[in-house]
Amino acid sequence: MNDRLSLPSGQSSPQPPVIGKRLGKRKKMIVYEDEYEEGEVKPQDLLPLMNSNISDDDKEVNANPIGHVVRVSEEGEWVTKHFKGVETDGISYELEDTVLVSPEEYNMKPSVAIIKDIRETRDGRIMVTGRRFYRPEIAEKEDGGKWESEEERELFYSFDEIEFAAESVMHKCRVHFVPPNKTIPNVREYPGFFVEKVYDAKLKRLCGIVDVGYGDNKQHELFGLVQKTIDRIPSWPLKL
């Protein structure tokens, strides 16, 4: 059976919200087991090696652009450089990587985003724009209330953008995009989040990830994300 998706052939966005506003500080150590890939070192494995006398706010984290400049943009006389990647805390991240972003409050879960743009600001900071995922418990319904999910790993994809400082990136994570005819990937074999629906924050509605009506560019984007998951899971069981 051929699992390849047929992609259709080939807009200014509102200013994305900014999260992780505290720049240059060490990221808080927040652990969510399902968000790590097999074999990846988890923060709790490193805790015995850390000096407990050093506070989070005393540890600086620096971010530096890496790779070539992919494009430039102009705003008046200022020319902004946009980069292929960024290095922070000794780890490299590139465009299209899916990452966890440190929340502003310790008792909040990290945000999840796909990196879409990396740029240097006038004051030399490296800022990242990402495609936003919503956790069901924070996505509002049209008639009030929040969505619920039986799976803690479930996320909703969206075409919303968020902006955050590169220093706020915690680590890479995996998100599986599940078409309606496939089962949810087994967490032991394929750890990570999964997405079955797209959330429209303006209309406060959910749609399937392969539904029509998003527009050619958005539909192409969704099909590409689903195809990456299909390529990653070679023997993916069909839903009964």
CSV table of C-alpha atoms in Angstrom, one decimal:
chain,number,residue,atom,x,y,z
A,1,MET,CA,0.0,0.0,0.0
A,2,ASN,CA,1.4,3.4,-0.9
A,3,ASP,CA,1.3,5.8,2.0
A,4,ARG,CA,2.5,8.8,0.0
A,5,LEU,CA,0.3,11.8,0.2
A,6,SER,CA,-0.7,13.8,-2.9
A,7,LEU,CA,0.2,17.5,-2.2
A,8,PRO,CA,-1.7,20.3,-3.8
A,9,SER,CA,0.2,23.0,-5.7
A,10,GLY,CA,1.3,26.0,-4.4
A,11,GLN,CA,-0.4,36.3,3.6
A,12,SER,CA,0.8,39.1,6.2
A,13,SER,CA,0.4,37.6,9.6
A,14,PRO,CA,-0.5,39.5,12.8
A,15,GLN,CA,2.3,40.2,15.2
A,16,PRO,CA,2.9,36.9,17.1
A,17,PRO,CA,2.7,36.9,20.9
A,18,VAL,CA,6.0,36.8,22.8
A,19,ILE,CA,6.7,34.1,25.3
A,20,GLY,CA,9.7,33.3,27.5
A,21,LYS,CA,10.4,37.0,28.0
A,22,ARG,CA,13.2,36.7,30.4
A,23,LEU,CA,16.3,36.8,28.2
A,24,GLY,CA,19.8,35.4,29.0
A,25,LYS,CA,18.8,33.4,32.0
A,26,ARG,CA,19.1,29.7,32.5
A,27,LYS,CA,16.0,27.7,31.6
A,28,LYS,CA,14.1,26.1,34.4
A,29,MET,CA,14.4,22.3,34.6
A,30,ILE,CA,11.0,20.9,33.9
A,31,VAL,CA,10.6,17.2,33.0
A,32,TYR,CA,7.8,15.6,31.0
A,33,GLU,CA,8.7,11.9,30.3
A,34,ASP,CA,6.7,11.6,27.1
A,35,GLU,CA,8.4,14.5,25.5
A,36,TYR,CA,11.8,12.8,25.2
A,37,GLU,CA,13.0,10.5,22.5
A,38,GLU,CA,14.4,7.1,23.3
A,39,GLY,CA,18.0,7.3,24.4
A,40,GLU,CA,18.0,11.1,25.0
A,41,VAL,CA,19.5,12.3,28.2
A,42,LYS,CA,16.7,13.6,30.5
A,43,PRO,CA,17.3,16.6,32.9
A,44,GLN,CA,16.6,14.5,36.0
A,45,ASP,CA,19.5,12.2,35.0
A,46,LEU,CA,21.8,15.3,35.3
A,47,LEU,CA,20.5,16.7,38.5
A,48,PRO,CA,23.0,14.9,40.8
A,49,LEU,CA,25.8,16.5,38.8
A,50,MET,CA,24.5,20.0,39.1
A,51,ASN,CA,25.6,22.4,41.8
A,52,SER,CA,22.5,23.1,43.9
A,53,ASN,CA,24.0,26.3,45.2
A,54,ILE,CA,23.8,28.0,41.8
A,55,SER,CA,20.4,29.5,41.3
A,56,ASP,CA,18.7,29.5,37.9
A,57,ASP,CA,18.8,33.3,37.7
A,58,ASP,CA,22.6,33.4,38.2
A,59,LYS,CA,23.4,31.2,35.3
A,60,GLU,CA,23.6,33.0,32.0
A,61,VAL,CA,22.6,31.4,28.7
A,62,ASN,CA,23.9,32.9,25.5
A,63,ALA,CA,22.5,32.4,22.0
A,64,ASN,CA,24.5,32.8,18.7
A,65,PRO,CA,23.3,32.5,15.1
A,66,ILE,CA,24.9,29.7,13.1
A,67,GLY,CA,24.9,28.8,9.4
A,68,HIS,CA,24.4,31.1,6.5
A,69,VAL,CA,22.0,34.1,6.3
A,70,VAL,CA,18.9,32.7,4.5
A,71,ARG,CA,17.4,36.2,3.8
A,72,VAL,CA,17.4,39.8,4.9
A,73,SER,CA,14.5,42.1,5.6
A,74,GLU,CA,14.4,45.9,5.8
A,75,GLU,CA,12.5,48.2,8.3
A,76,GLY,CA,13.4,51.7,7.4
A,77,GLU,CA,17.2,52.0,7.5
A,78,TRP,CA,17.6,48.9,9.6
A,79,VAL,CA,18.4,45.6,7.8
A,80,THR,CA,17.5,42.4,9.7
A,81,LYS,CA,19.4,39.2,9.1
A,82,HIS,CA,17.5,35.9,9.2
A,83,PHE,CA,19.6,32.8,9.9
A,84,LYS,CA,19.4,29.1,9.2
A,85,GLY,CA,20.1,28.1,12.8
A,86,VAL,CA,21.0,29.2,16.4
A,87,GLU,CA,23.2,27.7,19.1
A,88,THR,CA,22.1,28.1,22.7
A,89,ASP,CA,23.6,26.4,25.8
A,90,GLY,CA,25.8,24.5,23.5
A,91,ILE,CA,23.0,22.9,21.4
A,92,SER,CA,22.2,23.8,17.8
A,93,TYR,CA,18.7,24.3,16.5
A,94,GLU,CA,17.6,24.9,12.9
A,95,LEU,CA,14.6,26.0,10.9
A,96,GLU,CA,11.8,23.4,11.0
A,97,ASP,CA,13.0,21.9,14.3
A,98,THR,CA,10.2,21.2,16.8
A,99,VAL,CA,11.1,22.5,20.2
A,100,LEU,CA,9.9,22.9,23.8
A,101,VAL,CA,10.0,26.5,25.0
A,102,SER,CA,10.4,27.4,28.6
A,103,PRO,CA,7.3,28.9,30.2
A,104,GLU,CA,7.2,32.2,32.1
A,105,GLU,CA,6.0,30.5,35.3
A,106,TYR,CA,7.5,27.4,36.9
A,107,ASN,CA,4.1,25.7,37.4
A,108,MET,CA,3.2,26.0,33.7
A,109,LYS,CA,4.0,23.4,31.0
A,110,PRO,CA,6.4,24.4,28.2
A,111,SER,CA,5.1,25.6,24.9
A,112,VAL,CA,5.7,23.6,21.8
A,113,ALA,CA,6.6,25.2,18.4
A,114,ILE,CA,8.1,24.5,15.0
A,115,ILE,CA,10.9,27.0,14.3
A,116,LYS,CA,10.0,29.1,11.2
A,117,ASP,CA,12.3,32.1,11.5
A,118,ILE,CA,15.5,33.0,13.4
A,119,ARG,CA,16.6,36.7,13.4
A,120,GLU,CA,18.9,39.1,15.1
A,121,THR,CA,17.4,42.2,16.6
A,122,ARG,CA,18.9,45.7,16.7
A,123,ASP,CA,20.2,45.1,20.2
A,124,GLY,CA,21.9,41.9,19.2
A,125,ARG,CA,19.4,39.4,20.6
A,126,ILE,CA,18.4,36.3,18.7
A,127,MET,CA,14.6,36.0,18.4
A,128,VAL,CA,12.7,33.0,17.1
A,129,THR,CA,9.3,32.8,15.5
A,130,GLY,CA,7.5,29.5,15.6
A,131,ARG,CA,4.4,27.8,14.5
A,132,ARG,CA,2.4,27.3,17.6
A,133,PHE,CA,0.9,24.0,19.1
A,134,TYR,CA,-1.9,24.2,21.6
A,135,ARG,CA,-2.4,21.9,24.6
A,136,PRO,CA,-6.1,20.9,24.7
A,137,GLU,CA,-6.5,22.3,28.3
A,138,ILE,CA,-5.6,25.8,27.1
A,139,ALA,CA,-7.6,25.8,23.8
A,140,GLU,CA,-10.9,27.5,24.3
A,141,LYS,CA,-14.2,26.2,22.8
A,142,GLU,CA,-16.6,28.3,20.8
A,143,ASP,CA,-19.3,27.9,23.5
A,144,GLY,CA,-16.9,28.4,26.4
A,145,GLY,CA,-14.8,25.9,28.4
A,146,LYS,CA,-11.7,24.1,27.2
A,147,TRP,CA,-11.1,21.0,25.2
A,148,GLU,CA,-10.3,17.7,26.9
A,149,SER,CA,-8.2,14.8,25.8
A,150,GLU,CA,-7.7,11.3,27.2
A,151,GLU,CA,-4.1,11.4,26.1
A,152,GLU,CA,-1.6,13.7,27.8
A,153,ARG,CA,0.6,13.6,24.7
A,154,GLU,CA,-2.1,15.1,22.4
A,155,LEU,CA,-1.5,18.6,20.9
A,156,PHE,CA,-3.5,20.7,18.5
A,157,TYR,CA,-1.6,22.2,15.6
A,158,SER,CA,-2.3,25.8,14.5
A,159,PHE,CA,-1.2,28.3,12.0
A,160,ASP,CA,-0.7,30.9,14.8
A,161,GLU,CA,2.8,32.2,15.4
A,162,ILE,CA,4.6,32.8,18.6
A,163,GLU,CA,7.8,34.7,19.2
A,164,PHE,CA,10.4,33.9,21.9
A,165,ALA,CA,14.0,34.5,22.7
A,166,ALA,CA,16.4,31.8,21.5
A,167,GLU,CA,17.5,31.4,25.1
A,168,SER,CA,14.0,30.1,26.0
A,169,VAL,CA,14.4,27.0,23.9
A,170,MET,CA,14.7,24.0,26.2
A,171,HIS,CA,15.3,21.1,23.8
A,172,LYS,CA,14.1,19.5,20.6
A,173,CYS,CA,11.0,17.2,20.8
A,174,ARG,CA,9.1,14.9,18.5
A,175,VAL,CA,5.5,15.5,17.3
A,176,HIS,CA,3.7,12.8,15.2
A,177,PHE,CA,1.0,14.0,12.8
A,178,VAL,CA,-1.6,11.3,12.7
A,179,PRO,CA,-3.9,11.0,9.6
A,180,PRO,CA,-7.5,9.7,10.3
A,181,ASN,CA,-6.8,6.2,8.9
A,182,LYS,CA,-3.8,5.6,11.2
A,183,THR,CA,-3.5,4.6,14.9
A,184,ILE,CA,-1.8,6.8,17.5
A,185,PRO,CA,1.9,5.7,17.6
A,186,ASN,CA,2.9,3.5,20.5
A,187,VAL,CA,4.7,5.7,23.0
A,188,ARG,CA,7.3,3.0,23.8
A,189,GLU,CA,8.3,2.6,20.1
A,190,TYR,CA,7.7,6.2,19.1
A,191,PRO,CA,7.8,8.6,22.1
A,192,GLY,CA,6.7,12.1,21.7
A,193,PHE,CA,3.5,14.2,21.2
A,194,PHE,CA,0.9,13.5,18.5
A,195,VAL,CA,-1.5,15.7,16.5
A,196,GLU,CA,-4.8,14.7,14.9
A,197,LYS,CA,-6.5,18.1,14.8
A,198,VAL,CA,-5.9,21.7,13.8
A,199,TYR,CA,-7.1,24.5,16.2
A,200,ASP,CA,-8.4,27.8,14.9
A,201,ALA,CA,-8.0,30.2,17.8
A,202,LYS,CA,-10.1,32.9,16.2
A,203,LEU,CA,-13.1,30.7,15.5
A,204,LYS,CA,-12.3,28.4,18.5
A,205,ARG,CA,-12.9,25.3,16.4
A,206,LEU,CA,-11.1,22.1,15.6
A,207,CYS,CA,-10.7,20.5,12.2
A,208,GLY,CA,-8.9,17.3,11.0
A,209,ILE,CA,-5.3,17.7,9.8
A,210,VAL,CA,-6.2,16.4,6.3
A,211,ASP,CA,-9.5,18.3,5.9
A,212,VAL,CA,-9.8,20.5,2.9
A,213,GLY,CA,-10.5,24.3,3.2
A,214,TYR,CA,-7.2,25.6,4.7
A,215,GLY,CA,-6.0,27.1,1.5
A,216,ASP,CA,-3.3,25.6,-0.8
A,217,ASN,CA,-0.2,26.7,1.2
A,218,LYS,CA,-1.6,25.6,4.6
A,219,GLN,CA,-2.8,22.3,3.1
A,220,HIS,CA,0.6,21.7,1.6
A,221,GLU,CA,2.2,22.4,5.0
A,222,LEU,CA,-0.1,19.9,6.8
A,223,PHE,CA,0.3,17.2,4.2
A,224,GLY,CA,4.1,17.6,4.4
A,225,LEU,CA,4.1,17.2,8.2
A,226,VAL,CA,1.9,14.1,7.9
A,227,GLN,CA,4.2,12.7,5.2
A,228,LYS,CA,7.3,13.1,7.5
A,229,THR,CA,5.5,11.0,10.2
A,230,ILE,CA,4.6,8.4,7.6
A,231,ASP,CA,8.2,8.2,6.5
A,232,ARG,CA,9.4,7.9,10.1
A,233,ILE,CA,7.0,5.0,11.0
A,234,PRO,CA,7.5,2.4,8.2
A,235,SER,CA,5.0,-0.2,9.5
A,236,TRP,CA,2.2,2.1,10.8
A,237,PRO,CA,-1.0,0.1,11.6
A,238,LEU,CA,-4.2,1.2,10.1
A,239,LYS,CA,-7.0,2.2,12.5
A,240,LEU,CA,-9.7,-0.6,12.8
